[in-house]
Amino acid sequence: MAAPEEQMAALSVADGGAAAKVKPAKEKKLKADKPKQGEGNGDKKKKETKLGLTASKETDFGDWYSQVVVESEMISYYDVSGCYILRPYAFAIWDEIKNWFDARIKELGVQNAYFPLFITEDVLMTEKEHVEGFAPEVAWVTKSGSSDLERPIAIRPTSETVMYPYYAQWVRSHRDLPLRLNQWTNVVRWEFKHPTPFIRSREFLWQEGHTCFATKEEADEEVYQILDLYRRVYEELLAVPVCKGIKSSKEKFAGALYTTTVEAFIPQNGRGIQAATSHCLGQNFAKMFGIEFETEEKTRAHAWQNSWGLTTRSIGVMVMTHGDDKGLVIPPRVAQIQVVVIPIPNSKMGEEATKAMLDRAAAIAAELKAAGVRVTTDSRDNYTPGWKYNFWELRGVPLRIELGPRDMDSGVAMLARRDTGAKESMSWGELAAKVPGLLEQIQGDMYARARAAFDASIEVAYTWDDFMAALERKHMVLAPWCDEEAAEDEVKKRSATKDAMGAKTLCLPLEQPELKAGTPCFVTGKPAKNFALWGRSY
């Protein structure tokens, strides 16, 4: 990753983060703000662009989200609908996620590899249930130049059918197991639903792990190891609370034995989000692709397989969870820039005093960098302090350090938190020692607030009326049910209103409330088998 100072130079100042000129026809266009004349120091006038968002997160969530990801320079729209450019400020967050997760899976014995983007039609069709689950989203290459291809070639929506023919070649003996590979790559799923940056796009980045084991017990163990790593990505890096659970039969991955998931939730619009999934594929794909091995007892057996994936959707969930009407609020652990130092000279200061202030700001930044803090200094002299504050607040930098004339006289600096707006004065000598701890406190506080909001958004309901009342309050609902697909279909149909989609199971939480004998399903009245977490979702 480039240094924060280098990345700062790449952030647009001239246009204030305005949207790109070309946007897909079906996606709402954002108007660029017109420049206005800012107030300068003394007689020196400064031309400044207007900063800030015009939509409110609480009252106009969709427009707010569309604005914040563009104005903060996380993405730019591309001229293919449903595709987006990840700008450096967003990609740096993906880098932090990637580096953390990659190190953990390597500790488990997973190795990285890369498989081609293209899939032949006959291979894609090998596993019928699997391909039927993805068929509407598969993009096909049918031409080479002006000539039609003899056979169309699919662009991978996921890589089971790309990788497993070769797993069958590589796995011959129990000594070849476990086989544990991961790839960091892109996939294409030609979504026709409402495109949303990070959340639902036609091309996205992800990691996908594909592993083979000799026994189901080994496969089961890995499924839950990976699931907990996904929980940690969200909760420990992104400060986003999630619920670990198992998908219903209707919602599980096509062709899987079972699917585990971490589910996030956005209180402002009452929508759940599937945050990441870890699947046990059983022996289904192994049988289809001939992945079998000789056991220690000299018999033949099919491998037990898993697949698991985490995508750039995680960045969008983070933005939705923490952002406010000023812009992004980025957790310190994934922030490209954790601290911005802003010297505030004025027109009354002489050249020597101004230089002393700039030198002190540079020294503070150097000391913080030596302490492991990702820091930049904003010494631009053609923008007012207030404009700079707005600029960095829009980009969600966790901590701002202000250095004004009085601070120079007192040997202190003023610290302002992005998450709460709280300010405190701190001596120069304390900064390098205390700022890292303050950043960790900000990280913890952000998670605690998000967790409180998440927990407050779950209601327990035992009747249909209570279930619907909770949905109308934009909450998730934990309800006893009979675990039947027909019942889930009925809930989705009956819970749809003229203003809102129907609800579905988000997951069967791993931590289940006590289910007393004889408790009826809230929708069918049949004996309940478990509690499911229901909600409207992306």
Coordinates of C-alpha atoms in Angstrom, one line a residue:
M1 CA 0.0 0.0 0.0
A2 CA 1.2 3.5 -0.8
A3 CA 2.1 5.8 2.1
P4 CA -0.8 8.0 3.3
E5 CA 1.1 11.1 2.0
E6 CA 1.2 9.6 -1.5
Q7 CA -2.5 8.6 -1.3
M8 CA -3.5 12.0 -0.1
A9 CA -2.1 13.4 -3.4
A10 CA -4.4 11.1 -5.3
L11 CA -7.5 12.3 -3.5
S12 CA -9.4 14.8 -5.6
V13 CA -9.3 18.3 -4.3
A14 CA -10.3 20.3 -7.3
D15 CA -13.7 18.6 -7.7
G16 CA -14.4 17.9 -4.0
G17 CA -15.1 14.2 -4.9
A18 CA -17.8 14.9 -7.4
A19 CA -19.3 12.0 -9.3
A20 CA -17.9 10.8 -12.6
K21 CA -19.5 12.2 -15.7
V22 CA -20.5 8.9 -17.2
K23 CA -23.0 6.8 -15.2
P24 CA -25.2 3.9 -16.1
A25 CA -28.7 4.8 -17.4
K26 CA -30.5 2.9 -14.7
E27 CA -28.5 4.1 -11.8
K28 CA -29.3 7.4 -10.1
K29 CA -27.0 10.2 -11.3
L30 CA -25.5 12.5 -8.7
K31 CA -25.0 16.1 -9.5
A32 CA -21.6 17.6 -9.0
D33 CA -21.6 20.5 -6.5
K34 CA -20.9 23.9 -8.0
P35 CA -17.8 25.7 -6.8
K36 CA -18.3 28.6 -4.4
Q37 CA -16.0 31.4 -3.3
G38 CA -14.5 30.6 0.1
E39 CA -13.3 33.0 2.8
G40 CA -9.5 33.4 2.9
N41 CA -7.0 34.8 5.4
G42 CA -6.6 38.6 5.0
D43 CA -7.0 39.8 1.5
K44 CA -6.2 36.4 0.0
K45 CA -9.3 34.9 -1.6
K46 CA -9.6 31.1 -1.8
K47 CA -11.6 29.2 -4.3
E48 CA -13.1 26.2 -2.7
T49 CA -15.5 23.5 -3.8
K50 CA -18.6 22.8 -1.8
L51 CA -18.3 19.7 0.4
G52 CA -20.8 17.5 2.1
L53 CA -23.9 15.4 1.5
T54 CA -27.3 16.6 0.6
A55 CA -29.2 13.4 1.6
S56 CA -29.8 12.3 5.2
K57 CA -29.0 8.7 6.3
E58 CA -32.1 8.5 8.5
T59 CA -34.7 9.9 6.0
D60 CA -33.2 9.1 2.6
F61 CA -30.9 6.1 3.1
G62 CA -30.6 5.1 -0.6
D63 CA -29.6 8.5 -1.8
W64 CA -27.3 9.0 1.2
Y65 CA -25.4 5.8 0.4
S66 CA -25.1 6.6 -3.3
Q67 CA -23.7 10.0 -2.4
V68 CA -21.3 9.0 0.3
V69 CA -19.5 6.3 -1.7
V70 CA -18.9 8.7 -4.5
E71 CA -18.3 12.0 -2.7
S72 CA -15.8 10.3 -0.4
E73 CA -13.9 9.0 -3.5
M74 CA -14.4 5.4 -2.7
I75 CA -15.9 4.5 -6.1
S76 CA -16.6 6.0 -9.5
Y77 CA -19.4 4.9 -11.7
Y78 CA -18.4 3.0 -14.9
D79 CA -20.1 3.0 -18.3
V80 CA -21.3 -0.7 -17.9
S81 CA -24.3 -0.7 -15.6
G82 CA -23.7 -2.6 -12.3
C83 CA -19.9 -2.2 -12.5
Y84 CA -17.8 0.3 -10.5
I85 CA -14.3 1.6 -10.2
L86 CA -12.8 0.9 -6.8
R87 CA -10.6 4.0 -6.1
P88 CA -7.5 3.8 -3.9
Y89 CA -9.4 4.9 -0.8
A90 CA -11.7 1.9 -1.0
F91 CA -9.1 -0.5 -2.3
A92 CA -6.9 0.3 0.7
I93 CA -9.6 -1.1 3.0
W94 CA -9.8 -4.3 0.9
D95 CA -6.0 -4.5 1.2
E96 CA -6.3 -4.4 5.0
I97 CA -9.0 -7.1 5.0
K98 CA -7.0 -9.2 2.5
N99 CA -3.7 -9.0 4.4
W100 CA -5.4 -10.0 7.8
F101 CA -7.4 -12.8 6.4
D102 CA -4.7 -14.2 4.2
A103 CA -2.3 -14.5 7.1
R104 CA -4.9 -16.4 9.2
I105 CA -5.8 -18.9 6.5
K106 CA -2.1 -19.6 5.8
E107 CA -1.8 -20.4 9.5
L108 CA -4.4 -23.1 8.9
G109 CA -2.4 -24.6 6.0
V110 CA -4.3 -23.0 3.1
Q111 CA -2.2 -22.0 0.1
N112 CA -3.0 -19.4 -2.6
A113 CA -3.4 -20.3 -6.3
Y114 CA -5.0 -18.9 -9.4
F115 CA -7.4 -20.6 -11.8
P116 CA -8.6 -19.2 -15.2
L117 CA -11.6 -16.9 -15.6
F118 CA -13.3 -19.0 -18.3
I119 CA -15.4 -22.2 -18.1
T120 CA -16.4 -24.4 -21.0
E121 CA -20.1 -25.0 -21.2
D122 CA -19.9 -28.8 -20.7
V123 CA -17.9 -28.4 -17.5
L124 CA -20.2 -25.7 -16.1
M125 CA -23.1 -28.0 -16.7
T126 CA -21.5 -31.0 -14.8
E127 CA -23.4 -30.3 -11.5
K128 CA -27.0 -29.7 -12.4
E129 CA -28.3 -28.2 -9.1
H130 CA -25.2 -26.0 -8.9
V131 CA -25.5 -24.5 -12.4
E132 CA -29.3 -24.0 -12.0
G133 CA -28.6 -21.8 -9.0
F134 CA -26.3 -19.6 -11.1
A135 CA -27.7 -19.9 -14.6
P136 CA -29.6 -16.5 -14.7
E137 CA -26.4 -14.7 -13.7
V138 CA -23.8 -16.4 -16.0
A139 CA -22.2 -14.1 -18.6
W140 CA -21.1 -15.8 -21.8
V141 CA -18.4 -15.0 -24.4
T142 CA -19.8 -15.8 -27.8
K143 CA -17.5 -14.0 -30.2
S144 CA -13.8 -13.6 -30.9
G145 CA -13.4 -10.4 -33.0
S146 CA -16.1 -10.7 -35.6
S147 CA -16.2 -14.5 -35.6
D148 CA -18.6 -16.6 -33.6
L149 CA -17.0 -19.0 -31.2
E150 CA -17.7 -22.7 -32.0
R151 CA -18.8 -23.1 -28.4
P152 CA -19.7 -20.3 -25.9
I153 CA -17.4 -19.9 -22.9
A154 CA -18.8 -18.8 -19.5
I155 CA -17.2 -16.2 -17.3
R156 CA -16.9 -17.7 -13.8
P157 CA -19.7 -16.8 -11.4
T158 CA -17.8 -19.0 -8.9
S159 CA -15.0 -21.5 -9.4
E160 CA -16.2 -24.9 -8.2
T161 CA -16.5 -26.2 -11.8
V162 CA -13.3 -24.5 -12.8
M163 CA -11.1 -26.1 -10.1
Y164 CA -12.6 -29.5 -9.4
P165 CA -11.7 -31.3 -12.7
Y166 CA -8.1 -30.6 -11.7
Y167 CA -8.6 -31.6 -8.1
A168 CA -9.6 -34.9 -9.5
Q169 CA -6.2 -35.2 -11.3
W170 CA -4.2 -34.1 -8.2
V171 CA -6.0 -36.2 -5.5
R172 CA -5.1 -39.9 -5.8
S173 CA -4.2 -41.0 -2.4
H174 CA -5.0 -40.2 1.2
R175 CA -1.5 -38.7 1.3
D176 CA -2.6 -36.0 -1.1
L177 CA -5.1 -34.8 1.5
P178 CA -6.0 -32.3 2.8
L179 CA -5.8 -30.1 -0.3
R180 CA -6.5 -26.6 0.7
L181 CA -6.4 -23.8 -1.9
N182 CA -7.6 -20.2 -2.0
Q183 CA -7.6 -17.6 -4.7
W184 CA -8.0 -13.8 -4.5
T185 CA -9.8 -12.9 -7.7
N186 CA -12.8 -11.3 -9.4
V187 CA -16.1 -13.0 -10.5
V188 CA -18.9 -11.9 -12.7
R189 CA -22.6 -12.4 -11.9
W190 CA -24.8 -10.7 -14.3
E191 CA -27.3 -9.4 -11.8
F192 CA -30.6 -7.9 -13.0
K193 CA -31.7 -6.6 -9.6
H194 CA -31.0 -3.1 -8.4
P195 CA -27.2 -2.5 -8.7
T196 CA -25.8 -1.0 -5.5
P197 CA -22.1 -0.2 -5.1
F198 CA -20.2 -2.9 -3.1
I199 CA -23.5 -4.5 -2.1
R200 CA -24.8 -5.9 -5.4
S201 CA -22.6 -5.5 -8.5
R202 CA -22.0 -7.5 -11.7
E203 CA -18.3 -7.8 -11.1
F204 CA -16.8 -8.0 -7.6
L205 CA -13.6 -8.9 -5.9
W206 CA -13.4 -11.8 -3.4
Q207 CA -11.5 -14.6 -2.0
E208 CA -12.7 -18.1 -2.5
G209 CA -11.4 -21.1 -0.7
H210 CA -11.8 -24.7 -2.0
T211 CA -10.6 -27.5 0.1
C212 CA -10.7 -31.4 0.1
F213 CA -10.5 -33.7 3.1
A214 CA -10.5 -37.4 3.8
T215 CA -13.3 -37.2 6.4
K216 CA -16.4 -35.2 7.1
E217 CA -15.2 -34.4 10.6
E218 CA -12.2 -32.5 9.1
A219 CA -14.4 -30.7 6.7
D220 CA -16.9 -29.7 9.4
E221 CA -14.1 -28.4 11.6
E222 CA -12.8 -26.1 8.8
V223 CA -16.2 -24.8 7.9
Y224 CA -16.6 -23.3 11.4
Q225 CA -12.9 -22.2 11.6
I226 CA -13.5 -20.1 8.5
L227 CA -16.8 -18.9 9.7
D228 CA -15.3 -17.5 12.8
L229 CA -12.5 -15.8 10.8
Y230 CA -15.3 -14.1 8.8
R231 CA -16.9 -13.0 12.1
R232 CA -13.6 -11.6 13.2
V233 CA -13.1 -9.7 9.9
Y234 CA -16.4 -7.9 10.5
E235 CA -16.3 -7.5 14.2
E236 CA -12.6 -6.9 14.9
L237 CA -11.6 -5.1 11.7
L238 CA -14.7 -3.4 10.4
A239 CA -16.4 -3.0 13.9
V240 CA -19.6 -4.5 12.4
P241 CA -21.6 -6.9 14.5
V242 CA -22.8 -10.1 12.9
C243 CA -24.9 -13.2 13.7
K244 CA -23.3 -16.6 13.0
G245 CA -25.8 -19.2 11.8
I246 CA -26.7 -21.9 9.3
K247 CA -28.8 -21.2 6.1
S248 CA -32.1 -22.8 5.6
S249 CA -32.4 -25.5 3.0
K250 CA -34.0 -23.0 0.7
E251 CA -31.2 -20.4 1.2
K252 CA -28.2 -22.7 1.2
F253 CA -25.5 -22.6 -1.6
A254 CA -26.7 -24.6 -4.6
G255 CA -25.2 -28.1 -4.4
A256 CA -24.0 -27.8 -0.8
L257 CA -24.6 -30.2 2.0
Y258 CA -25.1 -27.1 4.3
T259 CA -24.1 -23.4 4.4
T260 CA -23.0 -21.4 7.3
T261 CA -23.2 -17.6 7.3
V262 CA -22.5 -14.4 9.1
E263 CA -25.4 -12.0 8.8
A264 CA -25.2 -8.2 9.2
F265 CA -28.1 -5.8 9.6
I266 CA -28.7 -2.1 8.7
P267 CA -31.2 -0.5 11.1
Q268 CA -31.9 2.5 9.0
N269 CA -33.7 0.5 6.3
G270 CA -34.4 -2.7 8.2
R271 CA -32.4 -4.9 5.8
G272 CA -30.3 -7.9 6.5
I273 CA -27.1 -8.5 4.5
Q274 CA -25.4 -11.9 4.0
A275 CA -21.9 -10.9 4.9
A276 CA -19.9 -14.0 4.1
T277 CA -20.5 -17.8 3.8
S278 CA -18.7 -21.0 4.5
H279 CA -20.1 -24.1 2.8
C280 CA -19.7 -27.8 3.4
L281 CA -20.2 -29.3 0.0
G282 CA -20.3 -32.9 1.3
Q283 CA -19.2 -35.4 -1.4
N284 CA -21.6 -34.1 -4.0
F285 CA -19.1 -32.3 -6.2
A286 CA -16.5 -35.0 -5.6
K287 CA -18.8 -37.6 -7.0
M288 CA -19.7 -35.4 -10.0
F289 CA -16.0 -34.6 -10.8
G290 CA -14.5 -37.9 -9.7
I291 CA -12.4 -36.6 -6.8
E292 CA -11.6 -39.9 -5.1
F293 CA -8.6 -41.3 -3.3
E294 CA -7.2 -44.5 -2.0
T295 CA -7.6 -44.7 1.8
E296 CA -5.1 -46.1 4.3
E297 CA -7.2 -49.3 4.2
K298 CA -6.6 -49.6 0.4
T299 CA -10.3 -48.8 -0.4
R300 CA -11.6 -46.1 -2.6
A301 CA -13.5 -43.0 -1.2
H302 CA -14.7 -39.7 -2.4
A303 CA -13.3 -36.5 -0.8
W304 CA -15.3 -34.3 1.5
Q305 CA -15.2 -30.7 0.2
N306 CA -15.7 -27.1 1.4
S307 CA -15.9 -23.8 -0.3
W308 CA -16.0 -20.4 1.4
G309 CA -16.0 -16.7 0.3
L310 CA -15.7 -13.1 1.4
T311 CA -16.3 -10.2 -1.0
T312 CA -15.9 -6.5 -1.3
R313 CA -19.5 -6.3 -0.1
S314 CA -17.9 -6.1 3.3
I315 CA -16.8 -2.5 2.5
G316 CA -20.3 -1.4 1.7
V317 CA -21.6 -3.0 5.0
M318 CA -19.0 -1.0 6.9
V319 CA -20.0 2.2 5.2
M320 CA -23.7 1.6 5.9
T321 CA -23.1 0.7 9.5
H322 CA -20.9 3.6 10.6
G323 CA -21.4 6.5 8.1
D324 CA -23.3 9.6 9.1
D325 CA -24.6 12.8 7.4
K326 CA -21.0 14.2 7.3
G327 CA -19.7 11.2 5.3
L328 CA -17.7 8.1 6.1
V329 CA -16.7 7.0 9.6
I330 CA -13.9 4.4 9.1
P331 CA -12.8 2.1 11.9
P332 CA -9.1 2.8 12.6
R333 CA -7.9 -0.7 12.0
V334 CA -8.8 -0.6 8.3
A335 CA -8.4 3.2 7.7
Q336 CA -5.9 4.1 5.0
I337 CA -5.2 7.3 6.9
Q338 CA -5.8 7.0 10.7
V339 CA -4.8 10.5 11.7
V340 CA -4.6 13.8 9.8
V341 CA -2.6 16.7 11.2
I342 CA -3.8 20.1 10.2
P343 CA -1.7 23.2 11.0
I344 CA -3.8 26.4 11.2
P345 CA -1.7 29.5 10.6
N346 CA -3.4 32.9 10.3
S347 CA -2.7 36.2 8.6
K348 CA -1.2 37.7 11.7
M349 CA 1.6 35.2 11.9
G350 CA 4.9 36.1 10.3
E351 CA 6.8 33.9 8.0
E352 CA 9.0 32.5 10.8
A353 CA 6.1 31.6 13.0
T354 CA 4.3 30.0 10.2
K355 CA 7.3 27.9 9.3
A356 CA 7.7 26.9 13.0
M357 CA 4.0 25.7 13.0
L358 CA 4.5 23.7 9.8
D359 CA 7.7 22.2 11.2
R360 CA 5.9 21.2 14.4
A361 CA 3.1 19.6 12.4
A362 CA 5.6 17.6 10.4
A363 CA 7.4 16.5 13.6
I364 CA 4.2 15.3 15.2
A365 CA 3.4 13.3 12.0
A366 CA 6.9 11.8 12.0
E367 CA 6.6 10.8 15.7
L368 CA 3.2 9.2 15.1
K369 CA 4.4 7.4 12.0
A370 CA 7.3 6.0 14.1
A371 CA 4.7 4.8 16.6
G372 CA 3.0 2.8 13.9
V373 CA 0.2 5.2 13.1
R374 CA -0.9 5.8 9.4
V375 CA -0.8 9.6 9.3
T376 CA -0.8 12.5 6.8
T377 CA -0.4 16.2 7.2
D378 CA -2.6 18.7 5.4
S379 CA -0.6 21.8 4.9
R380 CA -2.4 23.1 1.8
D381 CA -2.6 26.9 2.0
N382 CA -5.4 27.5 -0.5
Y383 CA -8.2 26.1 1.7
T384 CA -9.6 27.3 5.0
P385 CA -9.4 25.2 8.1
G386 CA -13.1 24.6 8.1
W387 CA -13.0 23.3 4.5
K388 CA -10.2 20.9 5.4
Y389 CA -12.1 19.6 8.4
N390 CA -15.1 18.9 6.2
F391 CA -12.8 17.3 3.6
W392 CA -11.4 14.8 6.0
E393 CA -14.7 14.2 7.9
L394 CA -16.3 13.2 4.5
R395 CA -13.5 10.7 4.1
G396 CA -14.0 9.3 7.6
V397 CA -10.4 9.7 9.0
P398 CA -10.7 8.5 12.6
L399 CA -8.7 11.3 14.3
R400 CA -7.9 14.9 13.4
I401 CA -5.1 16.8 15.2
E402 CA -5.4 20.6 15.0
L403 CA -2.4 22.9 15.6
G404 CA -3.2 26.6 15.9
P405 CA -1.3 29.7 17.1
R406 CA -2.5 29.2 20.8
D407 CA -1.5 25.6 20.6
M408 CA 2.0 26.6 19.5
D409 CA 2.2 28.9 22.5
S410 CA 1.1 26.2 24.9
G411 CA 2.9 23.2 23.4
V412 CA -0.3 21.3 22.9
A413 CA -2.5 20.1 20.0
M414 CA -6.3 19.7 19.8
L415 CA -7.6 16.2 19.0
A416 CA -11.0 15.6 17.4
R417 CA -12.6 12.2 17.0
R418 CA -14.5 11.5 13.8
D419 CA -16.9 9.0 15.4
T420 CA -18.2 11.2 18.2
G421 CA -16.9 14.7 17.5
A422 CA -15.3 14.8 21.0
K423 CA -12.3 17.0 21.4
E424 CA -9.4 17.0 23.9
S425 CA -6.1 18.8 24.3
M426 CA -2.9 16.9 24.5
S427 CA 0.7 17.9 24.9
W428 CA 3.1 17.3 22.0
G429 CA 5.2 14.9 24.1
E430 CA 2.2 12.7 24.9
L431 CA 0.9 12.2 21.3
A432 CA 3.1 9.4 20.1
A433 CA 2.4 7.4 23.3
K434 CA -1.4 8.1 23.6
V435 CA -2.7 8.3 20.1
P436 CA -2.4 4.5 19.3
G437 CA -4.4 3.8 22.4
L438 CA -7.0 6.4 21.5
L439 CA -7.4 4.8 18.0
E440 CA -8.0 1.4 19.7
Q441 CA -10.6 3.1 22.0
I442 CA -12.3 4.6 18.9
Q443 CA -12.4 1.1 17.3
G444 CA -13.9 -0.4 20.4
D445 CA -16.5 2.3 20.9
M446 CA -17.6 2.0 17.2
Y447 CA -18.2 -1.7 17.6
A448 CA -20.0 -1.3 20.9
R449 CA -22.4 1.3 19.5
A450 CA -23.0 -0.9 16.4
R451 CA -23.5 -4.0 18.5
A452 CA -26.1 -2.2 20.7
A453 CA -28.0 -1.1 17.6
F454 CA -27.9 -4.6 16.2
D455 CA -29.1 -6.2 19.4
A456 CA -31.9 -3.7 19.7
S457 CA -33.0 -4.6 16.2
I458 CA -33.9 -8.2 17.1
E459 CA -37.3 -9.0 18.4
V460 CA -38.7 -12.4 19.5
A461 CA -42.1 -13.3 18.1
Y462 CA -44.3 -16.3 18.6
T463 CA -47.3 -15.2 16.5
W464 CA -47.9 -13.9 13.0
D465 CA -49.2 -10.6 14.2
D466 CA -46.2 -10.0 16.4
F467 CA -43.9 -11.1 13.5
M468 CA -45.4 -8.5 11.2
A469 CA -45.4 -5.8 13.8
A470 CA -41.6 -6.3 14.3
L471 CA -41.0 -6.2 10.5
E472 CA -42.9 -3.0 10.2
R473 CA -40.6 -1.5 12.9
K474 CA -37.7 -2.4 10.5
H475 CA -36.4 -5.1 12.8
M476 CA -35.2 -8.7 12.5
V477 CA -37.4 -11.3 14.0
L478 CA -36.4 -14.4 15.9
A479 CA -39.3 -16.8 15.7
P480 CA -39.9 -20.6 16.2
W481 CA -40.7 -22.4 13.0
C482 CA -41.2 -25.9 11.6
D483 CA -38.1 -25.7 9.3
E484 CA -40.1 -26.5 6.1
E485 CA -39.4 -24.8 2.8
A486 CA -43.2 -24.4 2.0
A487 CA -43.5 -22.4 5.3
E488 CA -40.6 -20.2 4.2
D489 CA -42.3 -19.6 0.9
E490 CA -45.5 -18.7 2.6
V491 CA -43.8 -16.2 4.9
K492 CA -42.1 -14.5 2.0
K493 CA -45.4 -14.2 0.1
R494 CA -47.6 -13.2 3.1
S495 CA -45.2 -10.7 4.6
A496 CA -44.8 -8.6 1.4
T497 CA -46.6 -5.3 1.4
K498 CA -47.1 -2.6 -1.2
D499 CA -44.1 -0.7 0.3
A500 CA -41.8 -3.6 1.3
M501 CA -40.5 -7.0 0.1
G502 CA -41.4 -10.2 1.8
A503 CA -39.2 -11.5 4.6
K504 CA -37.0 -14.6 4.5
T505 CA -34.8 -16.6 6.8
L506 CA -31.5 -14.9 7.3
C507 CA -30.1 -17.8 9.2
L508 CA -30.7 -20.4 12.0
P509 CA -28.5 -18.8 14.7
L510 CA -25.8 -21.0 16.2
E511 CA -26.8 -19.7 19.6
Q512 CA -30.4 -20.7 19.9
P513 CA -32.9 -19.6 22.6
E514 CA -34.5 -22.4 24.6
L515 CA -37.2 -24.1 22.6
K516 CA -39.8 -25.5 24.9
A517 CA -41.5 -28.8 24.0
G518 CA -44.7 -28.2 22.1
T519 CA -43.8 -24.6 20.9
P520 CA -45.7 -24.1 17.7
C521 CA -44.3 -22.7 14.4
F522 CA -45.4 -19.0 14.2
V523 CA -46.7 -19.5 10.7
T524 CA -48.0 -23.0 10.3
G525 CA -48.8 -24.0 13.9
K526 CA -46.9 -27.3 13.5
P527 CA -44.3 -28.2 16.1
A528 CA -41.3 -25.9 15.9
K529 CA -37.9 -27.5 15.3
N530 CA -35.7 -24.4 16.0
F531 CA -35.7 -20.6 16.0
A532 CA -34.9 -18.8 12.8
L533 CA -33.8 -15.2 12.3
W534 CA -36.1 -13.6 9.7
G535 CA -35.9 -10.3 8.0
R536 CA -36.1 -8.3 4.8
S537 CA -32.8 -8.4 3.1
Y538 CA -30.6 -7.2 0.2

